[in-house]
């Protein structure tokens, strides 16, 4: 049996984006308002930027950072244990084009992502939050969709997948009136078969997978 080697936090550090927590402890006031990040400073050079929201164990990022070395990938995940797990897998590949942020994507988008600065936003298999009392926790709210539209460059892509038909339909309803985005045919965007952990599992189980592609309209 082979044992996987655990890397130290120091070895993971190059892949972790240092983001202050979305909520400061009670009574603590931020010294200055958070500023949008400059991608060339985050990654060290200018290349197209793709963001994956809620990357879980990081299978998608692990694949695309190798298959598409000329793009820069930022993963955002709220659960620290997944961030560390994915960072461990990514660090062993030593790519130069991935960073991971442990934070709430909604807060991160509205506070740290500049308008018209991102080429692709991926949201794959977000938690469905079935119970009515948990509805507010759903990721795909009108505010978040508006922020996705704001941060994409003109012509940039929003890429959404879920196995939950209801969530897919609700998301289409939220996306429909968003003036910055336009629905595109499925053929408008492909990804060489890169899959998240959930997608791999669901495909093996034969579950249906619903996918939507939207593009950012030109400002004119
Ligand atoms: C159902 S899992 C899917 C994981 C992964 N996308 C996949 O397909 O394997 C949803 C993930 O989104 C993360 N998440 C939920 N809300 C989030 C938020 N507001 N910001 C960032 N990540 C979030 C969860 O911690 C979880 O890892």
Short mmCIF file of C-alpha atoms and ligand atoms in Angstrom, two decimals:
data_model
loop_
_atom_site.label_atom_id
_atom_site.label_comp_id
_atom_site.label_asym_id
_atom_site.label_seq_id
_atom_site.Cartn_x
_atom_site.Cartn_y
_atom_site.Cartn_z
CA UNK A 1 0.00 0.00 0.00
CA UNK A 2 1.37 3.47 -0.91
CA UNK A 3 0.93 6.32 1.56
CA UNK A 4 0.23 9.77 0.21
CA UNK A 5 2.73 12.36 1.41
CA UNK A 6 1.17 15.27 3.32
CA UNK A 7 2.67 18.61 2.47
CA UNK A 8 3.29 21.29 5.09
CA UNK A 9 1.33 24.54 5.18
CA UNK A 10 4.51 26.27 4.04
CA UNK A 11 4.58 24.08 0.90
CA UNK A 12 0.91 24.89 0.19
CA UNK A 13 1.33 28.63 0.76
CA UNK A 14 2.28 29.56 -2.85
CA UNK A 15 -1.14 28.30 -3.95
CA UNK A 16 -3.18 30.03 -1.24
CA UNK A 17 -4.47 33.52 -1.80
CA UNK A 18 -4.35 35.52 1.38
CA UNK A 19 -7.88 36.90 1.74
CA UNK A 20 -9.13 38.49 4.94
CA UNK A 21 -12.24 36.82 6.35
CA UNK A 22 -15.55 38.16 5.01
CA UNK A 23 -16.70 38.87 8.54
CA UNK A 24 -14.41 40.49 11.10
CA UNK A 25 -14.86 39.67 14.79
CA UNK A 26 -17.52 41.84 16.48
CA UNK A 27 -16.28 45.35 17.24
CA UNK A 28 -13.35 45.15 14.82
CA UNK A 29 -13.48 47.69 12.00
CA UNK A 30 -11.50 47.16 8.75
CA UNK A 31 -8.55 49.55 8.56
CA UNK A 32 -9.38 50.31 4.93
CA UNK A 33 -12.11 49.08 2.55
CA UNK A 34 -11.12 45.95 0.57
CA UNK A 35 -9.79 46.72 -2.91
CA UNK A 36 -10.33 44.66 -6.09
CA UNK A 37 -7.35 42.43 -6.82
CA UNK A 38 -5.05 42.93 -9.80
CA UNK A 39 -4.76 39.54 -11.51
CA UNK A 40 -1.28 40.32 -12.82
CA UNK A 41 -0.16 40.72 -9.19
CA UNK A 42 -1.98 37.57 -8.01
CA UNK A 43 -0.53 35.36 -10.77
CA UNK A 44 2.62 37.26 -11.69
CA UNK A 45 1.60 37.83 -15.32
CA UNK A 46 -1.37 38.68 -17.52
CA UNK A 47 -3.28 35.70 -18.97
CA UNK A 48 -7.00 34.94 -19.27
CA UNK A 49 -8.50 34.41 -15.80
CA UNK A 50 -11.05 31.71 -14.93
CA UNK A 51 -12.74 31.41 -11.54
CA UNK A 52 -14.26 28.21 -10.18
CA UNK A 53 -16.71 28.82 -7.32
CA UNK A 54 -17.09 26.07 -4.69
CA UNK A 55 -14.36 23.75 -6.01
CA UNK A 56 -14.78 21.10 -3.28
CA UNK A 57 -11.93 18.58 -3.48
CA UNK A 58 -10.45 20.36 -6.52
CA UNK A 59 -10.60 17.70 -9.28
CA UNK A 60 -11.56 20.22 -11.99
CA UNK A 61 -8.76 22.66 -11.13
CA UNK A 62 -6.24 19.83 -10.91
CA UNK A 63 -7.07 18.83 -14.49
CA UNK A 64 -7.43 22.20 -16.20
CA UNK A 65 -4.30 23.77 -14.68
CA UNK A 66 -2.34 21.08 -16.53
CA UNK A 67 -4.33 20.86 -19.76
CA UNK A 68 -4.53 24.66 -20.19
CA UNK A 69 -1.26 26.09 -18.88
CA UNK A 70 -1.78 29.47 -20.58
CA UNK A 71 -4.88 30.30 -18.50
CA UNK A 72 -4.87 31.42 -14.87
CA UNK A 73 -7.29 29.66 -12.51
CA UNK A 74 -8.62 30.98 -9.22
CA UNK A 75 -10.64 28.57 -7.07
CA UNK A 76 -12.91 29.90 -4.32
CA UNK A 77 -14.12 27.53 -1.61
CA UNK A 78 -15.69 28.38 1.74
CA UNK A 79 -14.63 25.17 3.57
CA UNK A 80 -11.03 25.29 4.75
CA UNK A 81 -10.63 21.50 4.86
CA UNK A 82 -11.39 21.31 1.11
CA UNK A 83 -9.06 24.21 0.36
CA UNK A 84 -6.20 22.42 2.11
CA UNK A 85 -7.06 19.09 0.47
CA UNK A 86 -7.13 20.62 -3.03
CA UNK A 87 -3.99 22.68 -2.34
CA UNK A 88 -2.17 19.46 -1.37
CA UNK A 89 -3.14 17.79 -4.66
CA UNK A 90 -2.30 20.84 -6.74
CA UNK A 91 1.03 21.55 -4.99
CA UNK A 92 2.29 18.07 -5.96
CA UNK A 93 1.84 19.05 -9.63
CA UNK A 94 3.67 22.37 -9.06
CA UNK A 95 1.68 24.42 -11.60
CA UNK A 96 2.24 28.17 -11.84
CA UNK A 97 -1.30 29.04 -12.87
CA UNK A 98 -3.56 28.20 -9.89
CA UNK A 99 -4.47 30.07 -6.71
CA UNK A 100 -7.05 29.07 -4.10
CA UNK A 101 -9.02 31.43 -1.87
CA UNK A 102 -10.77 30.22 1.27
CA UNK A 103 -13.73 32.59 1.51
CA UNK A 104 -17.38 33.18 0.70
CA UNK A 105 -17.59 33.61 -3.08
CA UNK A 106 -20.44 36.12 -2.80
CA UNK A 107 -18.41 38.39 -0.56
CA UNK A 108 -15.27 37.85 -2.65
CA UNK A 109 -16.96 38.74 -5.94
CA UNK A 110 -18.53 41.93 -4.62
CA UNK A 111 -15.42 43.10 -2.72
CA UNK A 112 -12.30 41.75 -4.44
CA UNK A 113 -13.09 41.17 -8.13
CA UNK A 114 -12.82 44.11 -10.52
CA UNK A 115 -15.51 44.72 -13.16
CA UNK A 116 -14.84 43.25 -16.63
CA UNK A 117 -11.68 41.45 -15.46
CA UNK A 118 -12.58 37.73 -15.71
CA UNK A 119 -12.82 35.50 -18.80
CA UNK A 120 -14.81 32.56 -17.41
CA UNK A 121 -16.78 31.87 -14.20
CA UNK A 122 -17.55 28.20 -13.47
CA UNK A 123 -20.16 27.11 -10.92
CA UNK A 124 -20.47 23.33 -10.74
CA UNK A 125 -22.95 21.39 -8.60
CA UNK A 126 -23.65 24.06 -5.95
CA UNK A 127 -25.34 22.83 -2.77
CA UNK A 128 -29.07 22.60 -3.54
CA UNK A 129 -30.22 23.56 0.01
CA UNK A 130 -33.48 21.66 -0.25
CA UNK A 131 -35.17 22.94 2.90
CA UNK A 132 -37.25 26.11 2.66
CA UNK A 133 -35.59 27.63 5.71
CA UNK A 134 -32.17 27.26 4.02
CA UNK A 135 -33.25 28.99 0.80
CA UNK A 136 -31.18 32.10 1.60
CA UNK A 137 -27.97 30.03 1.52
CA UNK A 138 -28.43 29.18 -2.18
CA UNK A 139 -25.49 30.47 -4.19
CA UNK A 140 -27.35 31.41 -7.36
CA UNK A 141 -29.21 34.49 -6.11
CA UNK A 142 -30.04 37.51 -8.32
CA UNK A 143 -27.32 39.55 -6.55
CA UNK A 144 -24.65 36.92 -7.23
CA UNK A 145 -25.75 36.56 -10.85
CA UNK A 146 -25.50 40.35 -11.26
CA UNK A 147 -21.98 40.21 -9.83
CA UNK A 148 -21.02 37.40 -12.23
CA UNK A 149 -22.23 39.62 -15.09
CA UNK A 150 -20.29 42.58 -13.71
CA UNK A 151 -16.94 40.78 -13.32
CA UNK A 152 -16.96 39.05 -16.74
CA UNK A 153 -15.23 40.72 -19.65
CA UNK A 154 -17.49 41.41 -22.67
CA UNK A 155 -17.79 38.03 -24.43
CA UNK A 156 -16.74 36.22 -21.20
CA UNK A 157 -18.49 32.98 -20.26
CA UNK A 158 -20.57 31.85 -17.30
CA UNK A 159 -20.58 28.04 -17.11
CA UNK A 160 -23.08 26.31 -14.82
CA UNK A 161 -23.74 22.62 -14.09
CA UNK A 162 -26.01 20.82 -11.66
CA UNK A 163 -27.66 17.42 -11.31
CA UNK A 164 -30.74 18.99 -9.66
CA UNK A 165 -33.43 19.78 -12.24
CA UNK A 166 -35.30 22.19 -9.93
CA UNK A 167 -32.14 24.12 -9.14
CA UNK A 168 -31.29 24.28 -12.84
CA UNK A 169 -34.73 25.68 -13.66
CA UNK A 170 -34.61 28.18 -10.80
CA UNK A 171 -31.16 29.32 -11.91
CA UNK A 172 -32.42 29.82 -15.48
CA UNK A 173 -35.23 31.97 -14.02
CA UNK A 174 -32.69 34.07 -12.08
CA UNK A 175 -30.33 34.36 -15.09
CA UNK A 176 -33.10 35.23 -17.60
CA UNK A 177 -33.69 38.88 -16.57
CA UNK A 178 -29.99 39.64 -15.92
CA UNK A 179 -29.31 42.32 -18.57
CA UNK A 180 -25.55 41.71 -18.81
CA UNK A 181 -25.83 38.01 -19.77
CA UNK A 182 -27.14 36.14 -22.81
CA UNK A 183 -27.84 32.40 -23.02
CA UNK A 184 -25.68 30.51 -25.52
CA UNK A 185 -26.11 27.06 -27.09
CA UNK A 186 -24.42 24.16 -25.30
CA UNK A 187 -21.95 23.87 -28.18
CA UNK A 188 -20.64 27.42 -27.47
CA UNK A 189 -18.18 26.20 -24.86
CA UNK A 190 -16.31 22.92 -24.31
CA UNK A 191 -13.70 21.77 -21.83
CA UNK A 192 -11.87 18.64 -22.99
CA UNK A 193 -13.83 16.48 -20.55
CA UNK A 194 -12.47 18.08 -17.35
CA UNK A 195 -14.81 17.08 -14.51
CA UNK A 196 -15.38 17.87 -10.85
CA UNK A 197 -15.55 15.13 -8.20
CA UNK A 198 -19.37 15.36 -8.16
CA UNK A 199 -19.65 15.15 -11.93
CA UNK A 200 -17.45 12.04 -12.09
CA UNK A 201 -19.54 10.36 -9.42
CA UNK A 202 -22.89 11.34 -10.97
CA UNK A 203 -21.86 10.21 -14.45
CA UNK A 204 -20.91 6.78 -13.05
CA UNK A 205 -24.32 6.65 -11.35
CA UNK A 206 -26.00 7.63 -14.65
CA UNK A 207 -27.68 10.74 -13.21
CA UNK A 208 -28.72 13.47 -15.66
CA UNK A 209 -26.50 16.56 -15.67
CA UNK A 210 -27.91 19.95 -16.64
CA UNK A 211 -25.57 22.53 -18.13
CA UNK A 212 -26.04 26.19 -19.05
CA UNK A 213 -23.69 28.55 -20.88
CA UNK A 214 -24.15 32.33 -20.81
CA UNK A 215 -21.98 35.03 -22.34
CA UNK A 216 -21.49 38.62 -21.25
CA UNK A 217 -23.10 41.05 -23.67
CA UNK A 218 -21.02 43.85 -25.16
CA UNK A 219 -21.63 47.15 -23.41
CA UNK A 220 -22.70 48.82 -26.70
C1 LIG B 1 -22.01 20.22 -3.57
S1 LIG B 1 -20.37 20.75 -3.41
C2 LIG B 1 -19.72 20.60 -5.07
C3 LIG B 1 -18.22 20.64 -5.09
C4 LIG B 1 -17.61 20.69 -6.52
N1 LIG B 1 -18.07 21.85 -7.26
C5 LIG B 1 -17.91 19.43 -7.30
O1 LIG B 1 -18.69 19.52 -8.27
O2 LIG B 1 -17.35 18.38 -6.95
C6 LIG B 1 -20.56 22.52 -3.25
C7 LIG B 1 -19.29 23.21 -2.76
O3 LIG B 1 -19.50 24.62 -2.73
C8 LIG B 1 -18.91 25.15 -1.55
N2 LIG B 1 -19.60 26.42 -1.24
C9 LIG B 1 -20.87 26.56 -0.83
N3 LIG B 1 -21.17 27.87 -0.68
C10 LIG B 1 -20.06 28.57 -1.01
C11 LIG B 1 -19.74 29.95 -1.05
N4 LIG B 1 -20.63 30.87 -0.71
N5 LIG B 1 -18.50 30.31 -1.44
C12 LIG B 1 -17.57 29.37 -1.78
N6 LIG B 1 -17.82 28.04 -1.75
C13 LIG B 1 -19.05 27.64 -1.39
C14 LIG B 1 -19.14 24.05 -0.52
O4 LIG B 1 -18.28 24.15 0.60
C15 LIG B 1 -18.89 22.80 -1.35
O5 LIG B 1 -17.54 22.41 -1.35
#
